[in-house]
mmCIF file of C-alpha atoms in Angstrom:
data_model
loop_
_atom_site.group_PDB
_atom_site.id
_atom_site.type_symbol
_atom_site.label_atom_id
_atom_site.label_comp_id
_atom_site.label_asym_id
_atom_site.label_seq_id
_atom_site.Cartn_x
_atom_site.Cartn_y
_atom_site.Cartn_z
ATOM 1 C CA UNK A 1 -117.006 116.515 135.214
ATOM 2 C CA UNK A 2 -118.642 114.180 132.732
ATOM 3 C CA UNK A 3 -121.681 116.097 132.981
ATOM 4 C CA UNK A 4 -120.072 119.070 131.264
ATOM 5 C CA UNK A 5 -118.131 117.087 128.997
ATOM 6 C CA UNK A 6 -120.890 116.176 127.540
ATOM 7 C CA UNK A 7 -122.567 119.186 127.274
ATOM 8 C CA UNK A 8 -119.761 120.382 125.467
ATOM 9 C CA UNK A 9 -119.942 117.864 123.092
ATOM 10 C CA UNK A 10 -123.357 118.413 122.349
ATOM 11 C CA UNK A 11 -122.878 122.257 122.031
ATOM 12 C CA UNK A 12 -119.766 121.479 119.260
ATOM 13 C CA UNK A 13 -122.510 119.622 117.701
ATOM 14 C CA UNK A 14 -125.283 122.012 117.229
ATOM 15 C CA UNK A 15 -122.271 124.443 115.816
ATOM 16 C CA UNK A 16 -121.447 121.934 113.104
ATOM 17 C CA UNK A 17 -124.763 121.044 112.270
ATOM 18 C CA UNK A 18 -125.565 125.025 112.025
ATOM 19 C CA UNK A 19 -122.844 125.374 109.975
ATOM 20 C CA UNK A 20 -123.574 122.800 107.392
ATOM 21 C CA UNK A 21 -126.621 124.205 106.360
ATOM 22 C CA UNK A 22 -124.656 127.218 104.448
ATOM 23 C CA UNK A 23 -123.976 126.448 100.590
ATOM 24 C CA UNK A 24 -122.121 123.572 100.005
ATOM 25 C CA UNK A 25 -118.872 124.219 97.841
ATOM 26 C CA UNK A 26 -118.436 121.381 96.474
ATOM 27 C CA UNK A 27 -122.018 120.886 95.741
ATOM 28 C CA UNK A 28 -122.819 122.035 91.313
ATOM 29 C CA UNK A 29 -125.860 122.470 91.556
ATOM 30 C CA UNK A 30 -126.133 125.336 94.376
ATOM 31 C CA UNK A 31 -122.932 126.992 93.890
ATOM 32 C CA UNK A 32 -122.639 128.021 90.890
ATOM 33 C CA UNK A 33 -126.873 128.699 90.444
ATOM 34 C CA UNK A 34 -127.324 132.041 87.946
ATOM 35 C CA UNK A 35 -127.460 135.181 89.690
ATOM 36 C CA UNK A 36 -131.299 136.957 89.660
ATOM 37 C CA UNK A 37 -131.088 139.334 86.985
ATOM 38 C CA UNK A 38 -130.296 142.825 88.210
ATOM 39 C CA UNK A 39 -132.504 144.531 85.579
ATOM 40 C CA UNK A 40 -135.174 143.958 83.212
ATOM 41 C CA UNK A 41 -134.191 143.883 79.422
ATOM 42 C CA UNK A 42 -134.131 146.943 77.539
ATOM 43 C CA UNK A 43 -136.671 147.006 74.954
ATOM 44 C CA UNK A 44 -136.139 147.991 71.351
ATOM 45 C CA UNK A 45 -138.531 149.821 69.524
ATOM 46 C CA UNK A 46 -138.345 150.102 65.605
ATOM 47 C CA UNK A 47 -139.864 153.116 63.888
ATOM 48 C CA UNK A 48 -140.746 152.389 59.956
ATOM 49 C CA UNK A 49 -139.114 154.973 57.676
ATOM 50 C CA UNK A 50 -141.740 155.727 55.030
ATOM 51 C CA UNK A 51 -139.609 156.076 51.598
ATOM 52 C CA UNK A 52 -139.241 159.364 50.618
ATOM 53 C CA UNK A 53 -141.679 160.214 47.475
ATOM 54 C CA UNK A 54 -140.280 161.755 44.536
ATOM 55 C CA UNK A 55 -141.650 165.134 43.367
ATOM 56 C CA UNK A 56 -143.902 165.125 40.510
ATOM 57 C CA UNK A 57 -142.504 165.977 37.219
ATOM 58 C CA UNK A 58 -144.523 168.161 34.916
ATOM 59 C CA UNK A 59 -144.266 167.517 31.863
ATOM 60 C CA UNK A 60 -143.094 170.542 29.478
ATOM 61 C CA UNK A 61 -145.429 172.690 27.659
ATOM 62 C CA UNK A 62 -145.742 171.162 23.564
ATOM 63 C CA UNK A 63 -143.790 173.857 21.516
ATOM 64 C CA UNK A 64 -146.439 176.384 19.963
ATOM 65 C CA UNK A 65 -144.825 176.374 16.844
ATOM 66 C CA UNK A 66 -144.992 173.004 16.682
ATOM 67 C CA UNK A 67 -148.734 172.410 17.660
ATOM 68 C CA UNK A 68 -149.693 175.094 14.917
ATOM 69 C CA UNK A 69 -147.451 172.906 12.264
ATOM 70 C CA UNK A 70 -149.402 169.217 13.762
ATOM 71 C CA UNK A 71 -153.041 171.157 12.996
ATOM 72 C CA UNK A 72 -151.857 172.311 9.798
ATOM 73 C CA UNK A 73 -154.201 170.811 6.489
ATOM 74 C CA UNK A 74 -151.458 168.681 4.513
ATOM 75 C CA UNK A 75 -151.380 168.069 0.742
ATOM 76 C CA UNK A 76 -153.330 165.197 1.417
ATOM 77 C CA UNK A 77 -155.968 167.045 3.498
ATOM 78 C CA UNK A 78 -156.828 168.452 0.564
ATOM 79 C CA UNK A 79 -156.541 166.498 -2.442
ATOM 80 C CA UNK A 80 -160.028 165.793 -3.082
ATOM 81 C CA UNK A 81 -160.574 169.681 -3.634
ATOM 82 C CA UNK A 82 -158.038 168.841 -7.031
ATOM 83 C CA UNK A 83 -155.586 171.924 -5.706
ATOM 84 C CA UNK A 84 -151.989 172.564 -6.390
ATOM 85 C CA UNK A 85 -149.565 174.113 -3.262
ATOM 86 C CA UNK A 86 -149.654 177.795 -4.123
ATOM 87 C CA UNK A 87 -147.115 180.407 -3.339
ATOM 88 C CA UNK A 88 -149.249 183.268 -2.188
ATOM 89 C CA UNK A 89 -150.937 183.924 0.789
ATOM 90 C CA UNK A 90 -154.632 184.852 1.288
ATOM 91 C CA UNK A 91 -155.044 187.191 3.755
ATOM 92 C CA UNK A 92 -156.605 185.917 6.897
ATOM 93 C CA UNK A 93 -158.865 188.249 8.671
ATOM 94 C CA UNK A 94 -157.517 187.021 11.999
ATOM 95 C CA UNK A 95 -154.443 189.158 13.506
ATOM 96 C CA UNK A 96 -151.492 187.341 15.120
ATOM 97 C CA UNK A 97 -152.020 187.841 18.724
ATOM 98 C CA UNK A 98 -149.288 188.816 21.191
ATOM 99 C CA UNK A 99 -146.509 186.291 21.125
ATOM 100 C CA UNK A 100 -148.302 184.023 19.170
ATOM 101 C CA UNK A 101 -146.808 181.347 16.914
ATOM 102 C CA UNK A 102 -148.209 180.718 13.218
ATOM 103 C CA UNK A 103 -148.064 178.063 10.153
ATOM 104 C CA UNK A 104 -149.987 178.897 6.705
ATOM 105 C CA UNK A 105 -149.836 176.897 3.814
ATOM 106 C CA UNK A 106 -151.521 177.864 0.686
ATOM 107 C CA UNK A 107 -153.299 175.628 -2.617
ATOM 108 C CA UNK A 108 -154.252 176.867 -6.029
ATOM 109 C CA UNK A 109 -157.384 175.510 -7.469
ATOM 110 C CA UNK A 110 -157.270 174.996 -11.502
ATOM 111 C CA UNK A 111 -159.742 177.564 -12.061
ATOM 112 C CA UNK A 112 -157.783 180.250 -10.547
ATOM 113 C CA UNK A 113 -159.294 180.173 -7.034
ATOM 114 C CA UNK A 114 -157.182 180.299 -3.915
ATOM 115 C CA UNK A 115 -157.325 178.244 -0.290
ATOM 116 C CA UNK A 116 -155.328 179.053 2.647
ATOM 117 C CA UNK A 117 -155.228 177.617 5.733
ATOM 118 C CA UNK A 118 -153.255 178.828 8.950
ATOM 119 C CA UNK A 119 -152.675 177.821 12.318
ATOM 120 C CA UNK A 120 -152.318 180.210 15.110
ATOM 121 C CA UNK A 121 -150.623 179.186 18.264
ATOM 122 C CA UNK A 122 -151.538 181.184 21.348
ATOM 123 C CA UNK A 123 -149.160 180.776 24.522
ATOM 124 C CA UNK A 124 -152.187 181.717 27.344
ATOM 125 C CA UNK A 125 -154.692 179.529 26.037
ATOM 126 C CA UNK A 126 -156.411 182.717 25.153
ATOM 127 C CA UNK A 127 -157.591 181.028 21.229
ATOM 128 C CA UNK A 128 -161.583 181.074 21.651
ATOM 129 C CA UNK A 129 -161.604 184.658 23.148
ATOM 130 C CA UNK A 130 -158.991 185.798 20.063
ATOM 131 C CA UNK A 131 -161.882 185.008 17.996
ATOM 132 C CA UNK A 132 -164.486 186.200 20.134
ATOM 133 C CA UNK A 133 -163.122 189.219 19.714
ATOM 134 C CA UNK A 134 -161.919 189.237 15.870
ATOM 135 C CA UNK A 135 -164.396 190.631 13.613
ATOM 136 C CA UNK A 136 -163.851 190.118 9.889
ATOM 137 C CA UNK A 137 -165.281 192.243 7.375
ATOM 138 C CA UNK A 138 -168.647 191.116 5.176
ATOM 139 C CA UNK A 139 -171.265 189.118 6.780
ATOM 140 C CA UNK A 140 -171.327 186.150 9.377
ATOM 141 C CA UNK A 141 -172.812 182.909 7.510
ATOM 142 C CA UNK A 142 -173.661 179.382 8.906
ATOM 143 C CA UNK A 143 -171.608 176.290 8.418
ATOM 144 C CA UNK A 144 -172.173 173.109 10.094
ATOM 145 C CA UNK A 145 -171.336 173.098 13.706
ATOM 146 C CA UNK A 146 -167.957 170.839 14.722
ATOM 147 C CA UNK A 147 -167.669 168.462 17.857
ATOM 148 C CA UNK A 148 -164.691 169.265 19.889
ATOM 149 C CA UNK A 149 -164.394 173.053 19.531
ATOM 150 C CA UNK A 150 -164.587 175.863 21.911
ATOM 151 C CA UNK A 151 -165.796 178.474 19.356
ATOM 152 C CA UNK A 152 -166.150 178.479 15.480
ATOM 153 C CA UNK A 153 -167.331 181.637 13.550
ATOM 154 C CA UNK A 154 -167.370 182.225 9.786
ATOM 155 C CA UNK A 155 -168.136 184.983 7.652
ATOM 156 C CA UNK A 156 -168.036 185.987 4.003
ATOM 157 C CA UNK A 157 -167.002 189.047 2.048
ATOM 158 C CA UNK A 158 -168.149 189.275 -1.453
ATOM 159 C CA UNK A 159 -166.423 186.346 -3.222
ATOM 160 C CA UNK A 160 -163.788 185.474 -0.328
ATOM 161 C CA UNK A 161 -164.803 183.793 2.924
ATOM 162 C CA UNK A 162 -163.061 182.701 5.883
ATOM 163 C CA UNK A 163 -163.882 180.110 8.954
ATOM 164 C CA UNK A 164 -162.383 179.808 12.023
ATOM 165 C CA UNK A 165 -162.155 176.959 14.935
ATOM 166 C CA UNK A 166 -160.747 177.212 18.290
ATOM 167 C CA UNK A 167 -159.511 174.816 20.957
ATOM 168 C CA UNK A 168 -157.392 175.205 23.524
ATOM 169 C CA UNK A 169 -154.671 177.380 22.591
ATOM 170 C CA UNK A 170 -154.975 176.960 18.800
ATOM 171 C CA UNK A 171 -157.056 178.791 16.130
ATOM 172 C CA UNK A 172 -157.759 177.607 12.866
ATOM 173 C CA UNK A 173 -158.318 179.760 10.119
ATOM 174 C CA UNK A 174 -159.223 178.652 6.853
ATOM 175 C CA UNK A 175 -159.865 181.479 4.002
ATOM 176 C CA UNK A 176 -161.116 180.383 0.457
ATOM 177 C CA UNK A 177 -161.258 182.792 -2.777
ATOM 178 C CA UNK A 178 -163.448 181.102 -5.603
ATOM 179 C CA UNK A 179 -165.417 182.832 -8.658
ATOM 180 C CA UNK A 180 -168.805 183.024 -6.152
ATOM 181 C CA UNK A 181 -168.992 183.415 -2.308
ATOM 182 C CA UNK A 182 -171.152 180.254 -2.593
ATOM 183 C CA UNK A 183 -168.332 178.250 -4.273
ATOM 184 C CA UNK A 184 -166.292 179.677 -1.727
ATOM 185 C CA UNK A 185 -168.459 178.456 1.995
ATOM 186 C CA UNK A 186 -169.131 175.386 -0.065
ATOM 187 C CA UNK A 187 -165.236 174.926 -0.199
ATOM 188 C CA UNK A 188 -165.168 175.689 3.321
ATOM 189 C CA UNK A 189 -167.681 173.145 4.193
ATOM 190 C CA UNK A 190 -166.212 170.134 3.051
ATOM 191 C CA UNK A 191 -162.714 170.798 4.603
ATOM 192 C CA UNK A 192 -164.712 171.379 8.111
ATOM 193 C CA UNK A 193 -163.655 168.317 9.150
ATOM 194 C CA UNK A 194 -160.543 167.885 8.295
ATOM 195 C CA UNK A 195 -159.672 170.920 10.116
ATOM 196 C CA UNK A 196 -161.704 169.885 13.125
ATOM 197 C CA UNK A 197 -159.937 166.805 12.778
ATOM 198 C CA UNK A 198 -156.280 168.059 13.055
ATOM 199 C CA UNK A 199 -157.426 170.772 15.449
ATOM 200 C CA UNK A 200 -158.499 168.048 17.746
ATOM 201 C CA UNK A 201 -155.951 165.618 17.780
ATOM 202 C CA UNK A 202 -153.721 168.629 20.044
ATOM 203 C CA UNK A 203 -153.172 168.642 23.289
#
């Protein structure tokens, strides 16, 4: 009878010792331990937003009429020559193109001679073939050749003799009346410049 009594015991034992190796309750630092994570983070990914680029603005076309007026000889342009503004108009021997837009002014020299000098706007950039094409009456003659310019051509008929430059979409026509045709290219010499000048300061 003791025998099994004490094998009881020692079975109760075992039980309780089995038992006790569970999770203690009461014991911080195993029962409340973090759960393992159930899934991995998700990962963000950011995507750079290039900024949006503004369309290039083109700037507007320069008003023809108003280039012809900038590369038209002033008062001052030709003071030297000792001219008064003049109300009449020497004919140029260069026809108005289609659509194109013109400025003239006009000088009277003392003796009686005449200067005129226009400025022919063409809207197709067409100037250098205009005058590649004009031809005035009389005779081609030589002046001195002018940086900048796509064509220049001059000619002479009798005592009257016009030159012309072109650049771009402008022509400029000069046309001087004096006593001799000499006086006349020799006019047309000197203000060579100052047209090629104003002629190149446009766009």
């Amino acid at each position: 009878m003791r025998h099994r009594q004490v094998v009881a015991l020692a079975a109760v034992a075992l039980v309780g010792l089995t038992a006790c190796e569970g999770p203690d309750p009461n014991n911080l630092e195993t029962y409340y331990d973090d759960p393992a994570p159930t899934s991995a983070p998700v990962a963000t990914t950011e995507v750079p937003v290039s900024p949006a680029k503004a369309a290039p603005v083109t700037p507007p076309a320069p008003d023809a009429g108003l280039l012809a007026e900038q590369a038209l000889l002033s008062d001052a342009d030709v003071a030297e020559e000792g001219v008064q503004p003049g109300s009449s108009e020497l004919a140029g021997c260069l026809a108005d193109g289609p659509s194109a837009a013109s400025r003239t002014a006009t000088w009277r020299y003392s003796s009686g001679s005449e200067l005129s000098h226009r400025v022919l706007a063409f809207p197709d950039g067409s100037a250098a073939q205009a005058v590649a094409d004009n031809e005035c009456d009389g005779k081609t003659v030589s002046v001195p050749a002018q940086p900048g310019v796509e064509r220049q051509q001059a000619w002479c008929d009798g005592k009257t003799c016009t030159v012309m430059l072109a650049k771009g979409r402008l022509v400029s026509e000069l046309t001087v009346s004096a006593s001799t045709g000499t006086r006349a290219v020799d006019a047309a010499k000197r203000l060579l410049p100052a047209m090629t000048a104003k002629l190149a300061a446009q766009p």
